[in-house]
């Protein structure tokens, strides 16, 4: 198949304009598919666009949101240094020929304008995440069990922020389809459960992990790895592949698998946040891999925290 012709997507920054745009597309008989991102796009993100097109049964209008969500970062995390390249992102999305619009709001938590009680001293809008004057953002979406453990243990505000901003995006964009990468496995499951529990009429697609040629899972944060750290980080994907092979060959004791992965990562110079073997939907730990499971890993290499996982489909 020949590559799609480049098509410059419409850039939308205003929430009301975004909602109106989606409603016009639906009135034209198109489904609206949303791909939420935080920008600094790579091939993994672009694969989500392809998955969005493939998931639609008929004509589809794909929206990619680019928004670095402050509410999912703790004060000690890398919000200030999260990489960005908006012009580069637009070029990559245009080259796909499949993206109709890019939604890039300046701040989804701003309230107030001149004369409004939530306005700042200068009369402009202020972020209600920072406003302590009685107008702060105080409504949060929690997926109480699935947000525990794994990344939720070391990042206690993360999934509260993720679920809330995704709910906001769903209410603004009003998509029929939304696509999330399975590299962020717990995030994908949290969103699936939120959609089920709150009756969002949205089809959630989990798209497979996209890897570099050497196996490293694609991530916007990979740019912060030194050459040496990047080479060491390959121990993550290699240990996961070895663990899956062992499990499928009958060595399915979770603790033994976890211990081997931890040893491999530490010998490579990584600092392990967690290694867990959990059931795929509930994310509850399993002692033996005798049902569909996923091995999830988070580890630091230098100042970069990387996550990865591998699914294991077995019933014995």
mmCIF file with all atom_site columns, N, CA, C and O in Angstrom, residues 213-261:
data_model
loop_
_atom_site.group_PDB
_atom_site.id
_atom_site.type_symbol
_atom_site.label_atom_id
_atom_site.label_alt_id
_atom_site.label_comp_id
_atom_site.label_asym_id
_atom_site.label_entity_id
_atom_site.label_seq_id
_atom_site.pdbx_PDB_ins_code
_atom_site.Cartn_x
_atom_site.Cartn_y
_atom_site.Cartn_z
_atom_site.occupancy
_atom_site.B_iso_or_equiv
_atom_site.pdbx_formal_charge
_atom_site.auth_seq_id
_atom_site.auth_comp_id
_atom_site.auth_asym_id
_atom_site.auth_atom_id
_atom_site.pdbx_PDB_model_num
ATOM 1   N N  . UNK A 1 213 ? 14.845 -1.273  17.208 1.00 0.00 ? 213 UNK A N  1
ATOM 2   C CA . UNK A 1 213 ? 15.356 -2.497  16.588 1.00 0.00 ? 213 UNK A CA 1
ATOM 3   C C  . UNK A 1 213 ? 16.063 -3.399  17.591 1.00 0.00 ? 213 UNK A C  1
ATOM 4   O O  . UNK A 1 213 ? 16.049 -4.625  17.458 1.00 0.00 ? 213 UNK A O  1
ATOM 5   N N  . UNK A 1 214 ? 16.642 -2.803  18.635 1.00 0.00 ? 214 UNK A N  1
ATOM 6   C CA . UNK A 1 214 ? 17.358 -3.606  19.631 1.00 0.00 ? 214 UNK A CA 1
ATOM 7   C C  . UNK A 1 214 ? 16.476 -4.051  20.785 1.00 0.00 ? 214 UNK A C  1
ATOM 8   O O  . UNK A 1 214 ? 16.958 -4.669  21.735 1.00 0.00 ? 214 UNK A O  1
ATOM 9   N N  . UNK A 1 215 ? 15.177 -3.725  20.738 1.00 0.00 ? 215 UNK A N  1
ATOM 10  C CA . UNK A 1 215 ? 14.242 -4.210  21.740 1.00 0.00 ? 215 UNK A CA 1
ATOM 11  C C  . UNK A 1 215 ? 13.806 -3.201  22.773 1.00 0.00 ? 215 UNK A C  1
ATOM 12  O O  . UNK A 1 215 ? 12.839 -3.440  23.511 1.00 0.00 ? 215 UNK A O  1
ATOM 13  N N  . UNK A 1 216 ? 14.480 -2.074  22.876 1.00 0.00 ? 216 UNK A N  1
ATOM 14  C CA . UNK A 1 216 ? 14.090 -1.068  23.870 1.00 0.00 ? 216 UNK A CA 1
ATOM 15  C C  . UNK A 1 216 ? 12.706 -0.513  23.538 1.00 0.00 ? 216 UNK A C  1
ATOM 16  O O  . UNK A 1 216 ? 12.441 -0.115  22.397 1.00 0.00 ? 216 UNK A O  1
ATOM 17  N N  . UNK A 1 217 ? 11.822 -0.516  24.530 1.00 0.00 ? 217 UNK A N  1
ATOM 18  C CA . UNK A 1 217 ? 10.486 0.026   24.307 1.00 0.00 ? 217 UNK A CA 1
ATOM 19  C C  . UNK A 1 217 ? 10.578 1.519   24.031 1.00 0.00 ? 217 UNK A C  1
ATOM 20  O O  . UNK A 1 217 ? 11.262 2.258   24.754 1.00 0.00 ? 217 UNK A O  1
ATOM 21  N N  . UNK A 1 218 ? 9.901  1.968   22.991 1.00 0.00 ? 218 UNK A N  1
ATOM 22  C CA . UNK A 1 218 ? 9.943  3.390   22.646 1.00 0.00 ? 218 UNK A CA 1
ATOM 23  C C  . UNK A 1 218 ? 9.287  4.214   23.737 1.00 0.00 ? 218 UNK A C  1
ATOM 24  O O  . UNK A 1 218 ? 8.222  3.878   24.248 1.00 0.00 ? 218 UNK A O  1
ATOM 25  N N  . UNK A 1 219 ? 9.941  5.304   24.094 1.00 0.00 ? 219 UNK A N  1
ATOM 26  C CA . UNK A 1 219 ? 9.450  6.212   25.126 1.00 0.00 ? 219 UNK A CA 1
ATOM 27  C C  . UNK A 1 219 ? 10.010 7.596   24.850 1.00 0.00 ? 219 UNK A C  1
ATOM 28  O O  . UNK A 1 219 ? 11.162 7.734   24.429 1.00 0.00 ? 219 UNK A O  1
ATOM 29  N N  . UNK A 1 220 ? 9.212  8.616   25.111 1.00 0.00 ? 220 UNK A N  1
ATOM 30  C CA . UNK A 1 220 ? 9.695  9.990   24.948 1.00 0.00 ? 220 UNK A CA 1
ATOM 31  C C  . UNK A 1 220 ? 10.861 10.275  25.882 1.00 0.00 ? 220 UNK A C  1
ATOM 32  O O  . UNK A 1 220 ? 11.705 11.126  25.599 1.00 0.00 ? 220 UNK A O  1
ATOM 33  N N  . UNK A 1 221 ? 10.912 9.575   27.010 1.00 0.00 ? 221 UNK A N  1
ATOM 34  C CA . UNK A 1 221 ? 11.988 9.810   27.983 1.00 0.00 ? 221 UNK A CA 1
ATOM 35  C C  . UNK A 1 221 ? 13.312 9.177   27.562 1.00 0.00 ? 221 UNK A C  1
ATOM 36  O O  . UNK A 1 221 ? 14.345 9.475   28.177 1.00 0.00 ? 221 UNK A O  1
ATOM 37  N N  . UNK A 1 222 ? 13.314 8.305   26.555 1.00 0.00 ? 222 UNK A N  1
ATOM 38  C CA . UNK A 1 222 ? 14.565 7.669   26.129 1.00 0.00 ? 222 UNK A CA 1
ATOM 39  C C  . UNK A 1 222 ? 15.608 8.697   25.700 1.00 0.00 ? 222 UNK A C  1
ATOM 40  O O  . UNK A 1 222 ? 16.812 8.429   25.747 1.00 0.00 ? 222 UNK A O  1
ATOM 41  N N  . UNK A 1 223 ? 15.155 9.874   25.288 1.00 0.00 ? 223 UNK A N  1
ATOM 42  C CA . UNK A 1 223 ? 16.084 10.907  24.822 1.00 0.00 ? 223 UNK A CA 1
ATOM 43  C C  . UNK A 1 223 ? 17.022 11.353  25.937 1.00 0.00 ? 223 UNK A C  1
ATOM 44  O O  . UNK A 1 223 ? 18.111 11.872  25.679 1.00 0.00 ? 223 UNK A O  1
ATOM 45  N N  . UNK A 1 224 ? 16.619 11.147  27.188 1.00 0.00 ? 224 UNK A N  1
ATOM 46  C CA . UNK A 1 224 ? 17.443 11.565  28.325 1.00 0.00 ? 224 UNK A CA 1
ATOM 47  C C  . UNK A 1 224 ? 18.494 10.531  28.708 1.00 0.00 ? 224 UNK A C  1
ATOM 48  O O  . UNK A 1 224 ? 19.327 10.793  29.583 1.00 0.00 ? 224 UNK A O  1
ATOM 49  N N  . UNK A 1 225 ? 18.467 9.359   28.086 1.00 0.00 ? 225 UNK A N  1
ATOM 50  C CA . UNK A 1 225 ? 19.453 8.318   28.391 1.00 0.00 ? 225 UNK A CA 1
ATOM 51  C C  . UNK A 1 225 ? 20.779 8.613   27.690 1.00 0.00 ? 225 UNK A C  1
ATOM 52  O O  . UNK A 1 225 ? 20.800 8.976   26.509 1.00 0.00 ? 225 UNK A O  1
ATOM 53  N N  . UNK A 1 226 ? 21.886 8.449   28.411 1.00 0.00 ? 226 UNK A N  1
ATOM 54  C CA . UNK A 1 226 ? 23.187 8.496   27.754 1.00 0.00 ? 226 UNK A CA 1
ATOM 55  C C  . UNK A 1 226 ? 23.355 7.220   26.934 1.00 0.00 ? 226 UNK A C  1
ATOM 56  O O  . UNK A 1 226 ? 22.589 6.256   27.084 1.00 0.00 ? 226 UNK A O  1
ATOM 57  N N  . UNK A 1 227 ? 24.363 7.199   26.068 1.00 0.00 ? 227 UNK A N  1
ATOM 58  C CA . UNK A 1 227 ? 24.600 5.998   25.253 1.00 0.00 ? 227 UNK A CA 1
ATOM 59  C C  . UNK A 1 227 ? 24.837 4.782   26.148 1.00 0.00 ? 227 UNK A C  1
ATOM 60  O O  . UNK A 1 227 ? 24.320 3.689   25.879 1.00 0.00 ? 227 UNK A O  1
ATOM 61  N N  . UNK A 1 228 ? 25.597 4.976   27.230 1.00 0.00 ? 228 UNK A N  1
ATOM 62  C CA . UNK A 1 228 ? 25.889 3.872   28.140 1.00 0.00 ? 228 UNK A CA 1
ATOM 63  C C  . UNK A 1 228 ? 24.634 3.420   28.872 1.00 0.00 ? 228 UNK A C  1
ATOM 64  O O  . UNK A 1 228 ? 24.379 2.210   29.003 1.00 0.00 ? 228 UNK A O  1
ATOM 65  N N  . UNK A 1 229 ? 23.829 4.377   29.337 1.00 0.00 ? 229 UNK A N  1
ATOM 66  C CA . UNK A 1 229 ? 22.598 4.030   30.046 1.00 0.00 ? 229 UNK A CA 1
ATOM 67  C C  . UNK A 1 229 ? 21.620 3.322   29.127 1.00 0.00 ? 229 UNK A C  1
ATOM 68  O O  . UNK A 1 229 ? 20.940 2.379   29.536 1.00 0.00 ? 229 UNK A O  1
ATOM 69  N N  . UNK A 1 230 ? 21.583 3.768   27.875 1.00 0.00 ? 230 UNK A N  1
ATOM 70  C CA . UNK A 1 230 ? 20.662 3.139   26.929 1.00 0.00 ? 230 UNK A CA 1
ATOM 71  C C  . UNK A 1 230 ? 21.045 1.680   26.690 1.00 0.00 ? 230 UNK A C  1
ATOM 72  O O  . UNK A 1 230 ? 20.179 0.811   26.614 1.00 0.00 ? 230 UNK A O  1
ATOM 73  N N  . UNK A 1 231 ? 22.322 1.425   26.566 1.00 0.00 ? 231 UNK A N  1
ATOM 74  C CA . UNK A 1 231 ? 22.786 0.061   26.372 1.00 0.00 ? 231 UNK A CA 1
ATOM 75  C C  . UNK A 1 231 ? 22.428 -0.805  27.580 1.00 0.00 ? 231 UNK A C  1
ATOM 76  O O  . UNK A 1 231 ? 21.971 -1.941  27.439 1.00 0.00 ? 231 UNK A O  1
ATOM 77  N N  . UNK A 1 232 ? 22.603 -0.262  28.774 1.00 0.00 ? 232 UNK A N  1
ATOM 78  C CA . UNK A 1 232 ? 22.267 -0.998  29.993 1.00 0.00 ? 232 UNK A CA 1
ATOM 79  C C  . UNK A 1 232 ? 20.761 -1.247  30.089 1.00 0.00 ? 232 UNK A C  1
ATOM 80  O O  . UNK A 1 232 ? 20.319 -2.289  30.576 1.00 0.00 ? 232 UNK A O  1
ATOM 81  N N  . UNK A 1 233 ? 19.974 -0.288  29.611 1.00 0.00 ? 233 UNK A N  1
ATOM 82  C CA . UNK A 1 233 ? 18.517 -0.398  29.705 1.00 0.00 ? 233 UNK A CA 1
ATOM 83  C C  . UNK A 1 233 ? 17.955 -1.521  28.844 1.00 0.00 ? 233 UNK A C  1
ATOM 84  O O  . UNK A 1 233 ? 16.820 -1.971  29.059 1.00 0.00 ? 233 UNK A O  1
ATOM 85  N N  . UNK A 1 234 ? 18.744 -1.995  27.881 1.00 0.00 ? 234 UNK A N  1
ATOM 86  C CA . UNK A 1 234 ? 18.290 -3.123  27.068 1.00 0.00 ? 234 UNK A CA 1
ATOM 87  C C  . UNK A 1 234 ? 18.064 -4.371  27.912 1.00 0.00 ? 234 UNK A C  1
ATOM 88  O O  . UNK A 1 234 ? 17.377 -5.301  27.488 1.00 0.00 ? 234 UNK A O  1
ATOM 89  N N  . UNK A 1 235 ? 18.637 -4.378  29.120 1.00 0.00 ? 235 UNK A N  1
ATOM 90  C CA . UNK A 1 235 ? 18.433 -5.521  30.016 1.00 0.00 ? 235 UNK A CA 1
ATOM 91  C C  . UNK A 1 235 ? 16.964 -5.699  30.384 1.00 0.00 ? 235 UNK A C  1
ATOM 92  O O  . UNK A 1 235 ? 16.542 -6.811  30.725 1.00 0.00 ? 235 UNK A O  1
ATOM 93  N N  . UNK A 1 236 ? 16.174 -4.634  30.290 1.00 0.00 ? 236 UNK A N  1
ATOM 94  C CA . UNK A 1 236 ? 14.750 -4.746  30.642 1.00 0.00 ? 236 UNK A CA 1
ATOM 95  C C  . UNK A 1 236 ? 14.041 -5.665  29.660 1.00 0.00 ? 236 UNK A C  1
ATOM 96  O O  . UNK A 1 236 ? 13.438 -6.674  30.040 1.00 0.00 ? 236 UNK A O  1
ATOM 97  N N  . UNK A 1 237 ? 14.075 -5.304  28.380 1.00 0.00 ? 237 UNK A N  1
ATOM 98  C CA . UNK A 1 237 ? 13.347 -6.106  27.390 1.00 0.00 ? 237 UNK A CA 1
ATOM 99  C C  . UNK A 1 237 ? 13.931 -7.510  27.276 1.00 0.00 ? 237 UNK A C  1
ATOM 100 O O  . UNK A 1 237 ? 13.194 -8.483  27.112 1.00 0.00 ? 237 UNK A O  1
ATOM 101 N N  . UNK A 1 238 ? 15.260 -7.633  27.394 1.00 0.00 ? 238 UNK A N  1
ATOM 102 C CA . UNK A 1 238 ? 15.867 -8.961  27.291 1.00 0.00 ? 238 UNK A CA 1
ATOM 103 C C  . UNK A 1 238 ? 15.434 -9.861  28.448 1.00 0.00 ? 238 UNK A C  1
ATOM 104 O O  . UNK A 1 238 ? 15.139 -11.046 28.246 1.00 0.00 ? 238 UNK A O  1
ATOM 105 N N  . UNK A 1 239 ? 15.373 -9.296  29.642 1.00 0.00 ? 239 UNK A N  1
ATOM 106 C CA . UNK A 1 239 ? 14.960 -10.106 30.793 1.00 0.00 ? 239 UNK A CA 1
ATOM 107 C C  . UNK A 1 239 ? 13.496 -10.493 30.686 1.00 0.00 ? 239 UNK A C  1
ATOM 108 O O  . UNK A 1 239 ? 13.110 -11.600 31.098 1.00 0.00 ? 239 UNK A O  1
ATOM 109 N N  . UNK A 1 240 ? 12.670 -9.625  30.122 1.00 0.00 ? 240 UNK A N  1
ATOM 110 C CA . UNK A 1 240 ? 11.251 -9.950  29.956 1.00 0.00 ? 240 UNK A CA 1
ATOM 111 C C  . UNK A 1 240 ? 11.056 -11.072 28.935 1.00 0.00 ? 240 UNK A C  1
ATOM 112 O O  . UNK A 1 240 ? 10.252 -11.986 29.152 1.00 0.00 ? 240 UNK A O  1
ATOM 113 N N  . UNK A 1 241 ? 11.780 -11.009 27.830 1.00 0.00 ? 241 UNK A N  1
ATOM 114 C CA . UNK A 1 241 ? 11.673 -12.067 26.819 1.00 0.00 ? 241 UNK A CA 1
ATOM 115 C C  . UNK A 1 241 ? 12.140 -13.394 27.402 1.00 0.00 ? 241 UNK A C  1
ATOM 116 O O  . UNK A 1 241 ? 11.497 -14.448 27.203 1.00 0.00 ? 241 UNK A O  1
ATOM 117 N N  . UNK A 1 242 ? 13.239 -13.361 28.143 1.00 0.00 ? 242 UNK A N  1
ATOM 118 C CA . UNK A 1 242 ? 13.737 -14.599 28.764 1.00 0.00 ? 242 UNK A CA 1
ATOM 119 C C  . UNK A 1 242 ? 12.731 -15.151 29.769 1.00 0.00 ? 242 UNK A C  1
ATOM 120 O O  . UNK A 1 242 ? 12.536 -16.368 29.877 1.00 0.00 ? 242 UNK A O  1
ATOM 121 N N  . UNK A 1 243 ? 12.076 -14.248 30.516 1.00 0.00 ? 243 UNK A N  1
ATOM 122 C CA . UNK A 1 243 ? 11.098 -14.683 31.515 1.00 0.00 ? 243 UNK A CA 1
ATOM 123 C C  . UNK A 1 243 ? 9.888  -15.326 30.850 1.00 0.00 ? 243 UNK A C  1
ATOM 124 O O  . UNK A 1 243 ? 9.375  -16.356 31.316 1.00 0.00 ? 243 UNK A O  1
ATOM 125 N N  . UNK A 1 244 ? 9.438  -14.750 29.752 1.00 0.00 ? 244 UNK A N  1
ATOM 126 C CA . UNK A 1 244 ? 8.299  -15.347 29.043 1.00 0.00 ? 244 UNK A CA 1
ATOM 127 C C  . UNK A 1 244 ? 8.664  -16.723 28.493 1.00 0.00 ? 244 UNK A C  1
ATOM 128 O O  . UNK A 1 244 ? 7.869  -17.669 28.592 1.00 0.00 ? 244 UNK A O  1
ATOM 129 N N  . UNK A 1 245 ? 9.845  -16.834 27.937 1.00 0.00 ? 245 UNK A N  1
ATOM 130 C CA . UNK A 1 245 ? 10.290 -18.129 27.420 1.00 0.00 ? 245 UNK A CA 1
ATOM 131 C C  . UNK A 1 245 ? 10.315 -19.169 28.534 1.00 0.00 ? 245 UNK A C  1
ATOM 132 O O  . UNK A 1 245 ? 9.846  -20.305 28.362 1.00 0.00 ? 245 UNK A O  1
ATOM 133 N N  . UNK A 1 246 ? 10.855 -18.786 29.682 1.00 0.00 ? 246 UNK A N  1
ATOM 134 C CA . UNK A 1 246 ? 10.917 -19.706 30.818 1.00 0.00 ? 246 UNK A CA 1
ATOM 135 C C  . UNK A 1 246 ? 9.526  -20.125 31.261 1.00 0.00 ? 246 UNK A C  1
ATOM 136 O O  . UNK A 1 246 ? 9.264  -21.305 31.527 1.00 0.00 ? 246 UNK A O  1
ATOM 137 N N  . UNK A 1 247 ? 8.601  -19.147 31.340 1.00 0.00 ? 247 UNK A N  1
ATOM 138 C CA . UNK A 1 247 ? 7.241  -19.450 31.788 1.00 0.00 ? 247 UNK A CA 1
ATOM 139 C C  . UNK A 1 247 ? 6.540  -20.394 30.829 1.00 0.00 ? 247 UNK A C  1
ATOM 140 O O  . UNK A 1 247 ? 5.855  -21.347 31.249 1.00 0.00 ? 247 UNK A O  1
ATOM 141 N N  . UNK A 1 248 ? 6.702  -20.173 29.547 1.00 0.00 ? 248 UNK A N  1
ATOM 142 C CA . UNK A 1 248 ? 6.044  -21.021 28.556 1.00 0.00 ? 248 UNK A CA 1
ATOM 143 C C  . UNK A 1 248 ? 6.674  -22.414 28.497 1.00 0.00 ? 248 UNK A C  1
ATOM 144 O O  . UNK A 1 248 ? 6.053  -23.352 28.007 1.00 0.00 ? 248 UNK A O  1
ATOM 145 N N  . UNK A 1 249 ? 7.892  -22.531 29.027 1.00 0.00 ? 249 UNK A N  1
ATOM 146 C CA . UNK A 1 249 ? 8.562  -23.837 29.082 1.00 0.00 ? 249 UNK A CA 1
ATOM 147 C C  . UNK A 1 249 ? 8.344  -24.540 30.408 1.00 0.00 ? 249 UNK A C  1
ATOM 148 O O  . UNK A 1 249 ? 8.972  -25.568 30.676 1.00 0.00 ? 249 UNK A O  1
ATOM 149 N N  . UNK A 1 250 ? 7.448  -23.975 31.234 1.00 0.00 ? 250 UNK A N  1
ATOM 150 C CA . UNK A 1 250 ? 7.079  -24.643 32.471 1.00 0.00 ? 250 UNK A CA 1
ATOM 151 C C  . UNK A 1 250 ? 7.679  -24.071 33.735 1.00 0.00 ? 250 UNK A C  1
ATOM 152 O O  . UNK A 1 250 ? 7.296  -24.462 34.845 1.00 0.00 ? 250 UNK A O  1
ATOM 153 N N  . UNK A 1 251 ? 8.624  -23.145 33.626 1.00 0.00 ? 251 UNK A N  1
ATOM 154 C CA . UNK A 1 251 ? 9.208  -22.514 34.817 1.00 0.00 ? 251 UNK A CA 1
ATOM 155 C C  . UNK A 1 251 ? 8.350  -21.307 35.198 1.00 0.00 ? 251 UNK A C  1
ATOM 156 O O  . UNK A 1 251 ? 8.728  -20.152 34.960 1.00 0.00 ? 251 UNK A O  1
ATOM 157 N N  . UNK A 1 252 ? 7.189  -21.577 35.764 1.00 0.00 ? 252 UNK A N  1
ATOM 158 C CA . UNK A 1 252 ? 6.177  -20.531 35.912 1.00 0.00 ? 252 UNK A CA 1
ATOM 159 C C  . UNK A 1 252 ? 5.982  -20.046 37.339 1.00 0.00 ? 252 UNK A C  1
ATOM 160 O O  . UNK A 1 252 ? 4.956  -19.454 37.659 1.00 0.00 ? 252 UNK A O  1
ATOM 161 N N  . UNK A 1 253 ? 6.947  -20.243 38.214 1.00 0.00 ? 253 UNK A N  1
ATOM 162 C CA . UNK A 1 253 ? 6.850  -19.715 39.575 1.00 0.00 ? 253 UNK A CA 1
ATOM 163 C C  . UNK A 1 253 ? 7.183  -18.219 39.549 1.00 0.00 ? 253 UNK A C  1
ATOM 164 O O  . UNK A 1 253 ? 8.298  -17.825 39.201 1.00 0.00 ? 253 UNK A O  1
ATOM 165 N N  . UNK A 1 254 ? 6.226  -17.407 39.913 1.00 0.00 ? 254 UNK A N  1
ATOM 166 C CA . UNK A 1 254 ? 6.375  -15.961 39.776 1.00 0.00 ? 254 UNK A CA 1
ATOM 167 C C  . UNK A 1 254 ? 7.570  -15.420 40.543 1.00 0.00 ? 254 UNK A C  1
ATOM 168 O O  . UNK A 1 254 ? 8.308  -14.562 40.035 1.00 0.00 ? 254 UNK A O  1
ATOM 169 N N  . UNK A 1 255 ? 7.765  -15.874 41.773 1.00 0.00 ? 255 UNK A N  1
ATOM 170 C CA . UNK A 1 255 ? 8.857  -15.325 42.573 1.00 0.00 ? 255 UNK A CA 1
ATOM 171 C C  . UNK A 1 255 ? 10.216 -15.614 41.941 1.00 0.00 ? 255 UNK A C  1
ATOM 172 O O  . UNK A 1 255 ? 11.103 -14.751 41.928 1.00 0.00 ? 255 UNK A O  1
ATOM 173 N N  . UNK A 1 256 ? 10.371 -16.808 41.396 1.00 0.00 ? 256 UNK A N  1
ATOM 174 C CA . UNK A 1 256 ? 11.641 -17.137 40.738 1.00 0.00 ? 256 UNK A CA 1
ATOM 175 C C  . UNK A 1 256 ? 11.864 -16.235 39.525 1.00 0.00 ? 256 UNK A C  1
ATOM 176 O O  . UNK A 1 256 ? 12.981 -15.753 39.284 1.00 0.00 ? 256 UNK A O  1
ATOM 177 N N  . UNK A 1 257 ? 10.797 -16.007 38.773 1.00 0.00 ? 257 UNK A N  1
ATOM 178 C CA . UNK A 1 257 ? 10.893 -15.138 37.594 1.00 0.00 ? 257 UNK A CA 1
ATOM 179 C C  . UNK A 1 257 ? 11.241 -13.718 38.008 1.00 0.00 ? 257 UNK A C  1
ATOM 180 O O  . UNK A 1 257 ? 12.111 -13.064 37.423 1.00 0.00 ? 257 UNK A O  1
ATOM 181 N N  . UNK A 1 258 ? 10.571 -13.216 39.038 1.00 0.00 ? 258 UNK A N  1
ATOM 182 C CA . UNK A 1 258 ? 10.837 -11.865 39.522 1.00 0.00 ? 258 UNK A CA 1
ATOM 183 C C  . UNK A 1 258 ? 12.276 -11.733 40.010 1.00 0.00 ? 258 UNK A C  1
ATOM 184 O O  . UNK A 1 258 ? 12.963 -10.748 39.684 1.00 0.00 ? 258 UNK A O  1
ATOM 185 N N  . UNK A 1 259 ? 12.738 -12.701 40.774 1.00 0.00 ? 259 UNK A N  1
ATOM 186 C CA . UNK A 1 259 ? 14.102 -12.645 41.308 1.00 0.00 ? 259 UNK A CA 1
ATOM 187 C C  . UNK A 1 259 ? 15.130 -12.607 40.173 1.00 0.00 ? 259 UNK A C  1
ATOM 188 O O  . UNK A 1 259 ? 16.128 -11.871 40.246 1.00 0.00 ? 259 UNK A O  1
ATOM 189 N N  . UNK A 1 260 ? 14.887 -13.395 39.117 1.00 0.00 ? 260 UNK A N  1
ATOM 190 C CA . UNK A 1 260 ? 15.825 -13.434 38.003 1.00 0.00 ? 260 UNK A CA 1
ATOM 191 C C  . UNK A 1 260 ? 15.867 -12.092 37.276 1.00 0.00 ? 260 UNK A C  1
ATOM 192 O O  . UNK A 1 260 ? 16.933 -11.598 36.899 1.00 0.00 ? 260 UNK A O  1
ATOM 193 N N  . UNK A 1 261 ? 14.690 -11.475 37.090 1.00 0.00 ? 261 UNK A N  1
ATOM 194 C CA . UNK A 1 261 ? 14.653 -10.176 36.408 1.00 0.00 ? 261 UNK A CA 1
ATOM 195 C C  . UNK A 1 261 ? 15.354 -9.116  37.250 1.00 0.00 ? 261 UNK A C  1
ATOM 196 O O  . UNK A 1 261 ? 16.149 -8.309  36.735 1.00 0.00 ? 261 UNK A O  1
#
